[in-house]
mmCIF file of C-alpha atoms in Angstrom:
data_model
loop_
_atom_site.group_PDB
_atom_site.id
_atom_site.type_symbol
_atom_site.label_atom_id
_atom_site.label_comp_id
_atom_site.label_asym_id
_atom_site.label_seq_id
_atom_site.Cartn_x
_atom_site.Cartn_y
_atom_site.Cartn_z
ATOM 1 C CA MET O 1 0.000 0.000 0.000
ATOM 2 C CA ASP O 2 1.404 3.350 -1.053
ATOM 3 C CA VAL O 3 -0.093 5.631 1.590
ATOM 4 C CA LYS O 4 1.928 8.416 3.164
ATOM 5 C CA THR O 5 1.541 8.630 6.914
ATOM 6 C CA THR O 6 1.964 11.491 9.311
ATOM 7 C CA LYS O 7 1.224 11.726 13.016
ATOM 8 C CA VAL O 8 -2.140 13.264 12.139
ATOM 9 C CA ASP O 9 -3.412 10.377 10.016
ATOM 10 C CA LEU O 10 -2.017 7.216 11.593
ATOM 11 C CA HIS O 11 -5.507 6.008 12.470
ATOM 12 C CA PRO O 12 -8.526 5.635 10.207
ATOM 13 C CA ARG O 13 -11.499 7.889 10.877
ATOM 14 C CA ILE O 14 -15.052 6.593 11.091
ATOM 15 C CA GLY O 15 -17.573 7.915 8.605
ATOM 16 C CA LEU O 16 -21.253 7.063 8.398
ATOM 17 C CA GLY O 17 -23.546 7.312 5.381
ATOM 18 C CA VAL O 18 -27.309 6.846 5.318
ATOM 19 C CA LEU O 19 -29.122 5.414 2.318
ATOM 20 C CA ILE O 20 -32.577 6.958 2.464
ATOM 21 C CA PHE O 21 -35.102 5.100 0.325
ATOM 22 C CA ASN O 22 -38.177 6.820 -1.104
ATOM 23 C CA PRO O 23 -41.403 4.935 -2.003
ATOM 24 C CA SER O 24 -40.030 4.364 -5.543
ATOM 25 C CA ASN O 25 -37.016 2.508 -4.057
ATOM 26 C CA GLN O 26 -34.626 5.305 -5.038
ATOM 27 C CA ILE O 27 -31.845 6.576 -2.792
ATOM 28 C CA LEU O 28 -30.986 10.167 -1.956
ATOM 29 C CA LEU O 29 -27.515 11.295 -3.065
ATOM 30 C CA GLY O 30 -25.814 14.662 -2.881
ATOM 31 C CA LYS O 31 -23.121 16.043 -5.159
ATOM 32 C CA ARG O 32 -20.232 16.819 -2.806
ATOM 33 C CA LYS O 33 -18.113 19.960 -2.903
ATOM 34 C CA ASN O 34 -15.311 21.530 -0.839
ATOM 35 C CA ALA O 35 -14.336 18.214 0.798
ATOM 36 C CA HIS O 36 -12.578 15.004 -0.076
ATOM 37 C CA GLY O 37 -14.550 13.368 -2.806
ATOM 38 C CA ALA O 38 -15.527 16.712 -4.369
ATOM 39 C CA ALA O 39 -17.816 16.375 -7.417
ATOM 40 C CA SER O 40 -18.754 12.818 -6.452
ATOM 41 C CA TRP O 41 -22.221 11.658 -5.412
ATOM 42 C CA GLY O 42 -22.754 10.310 -1.899
ATOM 43 C CA PRO O 43 -25.482 9.810 0.684
ATOM 44 C CA PRO O 44 -26.088 12.088 3.645
ATOM 45 C CA GLY O 45 -23.569 11.374 6.378
ATOM 46 C CA GLY O 46 -20.519 12.463 8.269
ATOM 47 C CA HIS O 47 -18.253 11.543 11.154
ATOM 48 C CA LEU O 48 -19.192 9.400 14.120
ATOM 49 C CA GLU O 49 -18.683 11.511 17.240
ATOM 50 C CA PHE O 50 -17.154 10.272 20.491
ATOM 51 C CA GLY O 51 -19.700 8.286 22.538
ATOM 52 C CA GLU O 52 -22.339 8.434 19.800
ATOM 53 C CA HIS O 53 -24.437 5.403 18.827
ATOM 54 C CA LEU O 54 -24.631 4.595 15.116
ATOM 55 C CA GLU O 55 -28.360 5.285 15.009
ATOM 56 C CA GLU O 56 -27.883 8.660 16.727
ATOM 57 C CA CYS O 57 -25.183 9.620 14.239
ATOM 58 C CA ALA O 58 -27.395 8.643 11.293
ATOM 59 C CA ILE O 59 -30.358 10.662 12.611
ATOM 60 C CA ARG O 60 -28.171 13.701 13.418
ATOM 61 C CA GLU O 61 -26.262 13.766 10.128
ATOM 62 C CA VAL O 62 -29.379 13.325 7.969
ATOM 63 C CA TYR O 63 -31.131 16.149 9.803
ATOM 64 C CA GLU O 64 -28.102 18.487 9.664
ATOM 65 C CA GLU O 65 -27.761 18.044 5.906
ATOM 66 C CA THR O 66 -31.316 17.530 4.617
ATOM 67 C CA ALA O 67 -33.788 18.618 7.368
ATOM 68 C CA LEU O 68 -35.301 15.110 7.231
ATOM 69 C CA ILE O 69 -36.165 13.497 10.545
ATOM 70 C CA ILE O 70 -35.594 9.767 10.059
ATOM 71 C CA LYS O 71 -36.584 6.997 12.440
ATOM 72 C CA ASP O 72 -35.132 3.575 13.116
ATOM 73 C CA PRO O 73 -32.083 3.584 10.808
ATOM 74 C CA THR O 74 -30.648 0.087 10.413
ATOM 75 C CA PHE O 75 -27.175 -1.222 9.605
ATOM 76 C CA ILE O 76 -26.294 -2.331 6.058
ATOM 77 C CA ALA O 77 -22.533 -2.753 5.728
ATOM 78 C CA ILE O 78 -19.023 -1.386 6.327
ATOM 79 C CA THR O 79 -16.403 -0.422 3.752
ATOM 80 C CA ASN O 80 -12.663 0.139 4.190
ATOM 81 C CA ASP O 81 -11.844 3.258 2.178
ATOM 82 C CA ILE O 82 -8.412 4.644 1.373
ATOM 83 C CA PHE O 83 -8.462 8.001 -0.387
ATOM 84 C CA GLN O 84 -5.033 7.939 -2.039
ATOM 85 C CA GLU O 85 -5.010 11.511 -3.351
ATOM 86 C CA GLU O 86 -6.207 13.018 -0.068
ATOM 87 C CA ASN O 87 -4.049 10.669 2.024
ATOM 88 C CA LYS O 88 -7.058 9.737 4.175
ATOM 89 C CA HIS O 89 -8.260 6.390 5.477
ATOM 90 C CA TYR O 90 -11.869 5.844 6.557
ATOM 91 C CA VAL O 91 -13.929 2.971 7.824
ATOM 92 C CA SER O 92 -17.379 3.828 6.483
ATOM 93 C CA ILE O 93 -20.547 2.521 8.078
ATOM 94 C CA PHE O 94 -23.707 2.396 5.981
ATOM 95 C CA MET O 95 -27.165 2.602 7.484
ATOM 96 C CA LYS O 96 -30.538 2.704 5.746
ATOM 97 C CA ALA O 97 -33.811 4.448 6.473
ATOM 98 C CA ASN O 98 -37.045 5.253 4.686
ATOM 99 C CA LEU O 99 -38.067 8.725 3.551
ATOM 100 C CA PRO O 100 -40.287 10.083 6.318
ATOM 101 C CA ASN O 101 -43.882 10.733 5.230
ATOM 102 C CA HIS O 102 -44.701 14.300 4.218
ATOM 103 C CA GLN O 103 -41.134 15.563 4.605
ATOM 104 C CA VAL O 104 -39.233 17.432 1.924
ATOM 105 C CA VAL O 105 -35.477 17.320 1.354
ATOM 106 C CA ARG O 106 -33.755 20.669 1.887
ATOM 107 C CA ASN O 107 -30.098 21.454 1.282
ATOM 108 C CA LEU O 108 -29.019 22.780 4.690
ATOM 109 C CA GLU O 109 -25.303 22.688 3.862
ATOM 110 C CA PRO O 110 -24.981 24.276 0.406
ATOM 111 C CA HIS O 111 -21.300 24.918 1.127
ATOM 112 C CA LYS O 112 -20.774 21.117 1.291
ATOM 113 C CA VAL O 113 -23.420 19.747 -1.095
ATOM 114 C CA GLU O 114 -24.280 21.208 -4.493
ATOM 115 C CA ASP O 115 -27.584 19.376 -4.917
ATOM 116 C CA TRP O 116 -29.656 16.450 -3.573
ATOM 117 C CA GLN O 117 -31.258 14.070 -6.087
ATOM 118 C CA TRP O 118 -33.007 10.696 -6.071
ATOM 119 C CA PHE O 119 -31.435 7.797 -7.984
ATOM 120 C CA SER O 120 -32.557 4.275 -8.807
ATOM 121 C CA LEU O 121 -30.134 1.599 -7.602
ATOM 122 C CA GLU O 122 -29.979 0.417 -11.212
ATOM 123 C CA LYS O 123 -29.063 3.913 -12.504
ATOM 124 C CA LEU O 124 -26.607 5.429 -10.051
ATOM 125 C CA PRO O 125 -24.558 8.416 -11.277
ATOM 126 C CA ALA O 126 -21.145 7.725 -12.788
ATOM 127 C CA HIS O 127 -18.942 9.481 -10.227
ATOM 128 C CA LEU O 128 -19.781 7.927 -6.835
ATOM 129 C CA PHE O 129 -18.123 8.867 -3.544
ATOM 130 C CA LEU O 130 -15.508 6.151 -2.851
ATOM 131 C CA PRO O 131 -17.332 4.429 0.058
ATOM 132 C CA LEU O 132 -20.579 4.230 -1.940
ATOM 133 C CA LYS O 133 -18.667 3.041 -5.012
ATOM 134 C CA GLN O 134 -17.142 0.225 -2.956
ATOM 135 C CA LEU O 135 -20.521 -0.673 -1.435
ATOM 136 C CA SER O 136 -22.211 -0.761 -4.851
ATOM 137 C CA SER O 137 -19.336 -2.842 -6.272
ATOM 138 C CA GLY O 138 -19.731 -5.508 -3.589
ATOM 139 C CA LEU O 139 -16.507 -4.492 -1.786
ATOM 140 C CA ALA O 140 -18.172 -4.265 1.609
ATOM 141 C CA TYR O 141 -18.420 -6.267 4.800
ATOM 142 C CA GLY O 142 -22.073 -7.047 5.388
ATOM 143 C CA ASN O 143 -24.977 -6.767 2.985
ATOM 144 C CA LYS O 144 -24.931 -5.707 -0.643
ATOM 145 C CA LEU O 145 -26.471 -2.487 -1.966
ATOM 146 C CA GLU O 146 -29.423 -4.351 -3.506
ATOM 147 C CA ILE O 147 -31.187 -4.173 -0.135
ATOM 148 C CA GLN O 148 -34.837 -3.284 -0.708
ATOM 149 C CA ASN O 149 -36.619 -0.633 1.277
ATOM 150 C CA THR O 150 -39.442 -1.588 3.629
ATOM 151 C CA HIS O 151 -42.202 0.660 2.234
#
């Protein structure tokens, strides 16, 4: 592995992404900007905070980015993601949830996300955020991306 290390990045960070399914079995993805993975499409998510449960992190991150209040997020899989160009290493946890009834997606972090759009699992955009790309390619520990929603 050709990864440069410094004292700052000797340990992987923990990221968490939430696949939100709408009634048409599409997932919500945002086009990232001003962060690693810029111009790629990824789900709402962020960093797991100290002492935080996975479900709490999923609920918090989705709300902070989209104004959606999700309930009962469940675990899907984990990916091991090395961002060569950014010299970053993440363990990414994927959760899933259903689009809450009568709620509308809002872009609460336009400085981080250009746009939120719904995509069919069969027609994902070409430039996926590395963790989602690995999940959709079957390079994950746990379940595959073909998980159906529960609507």
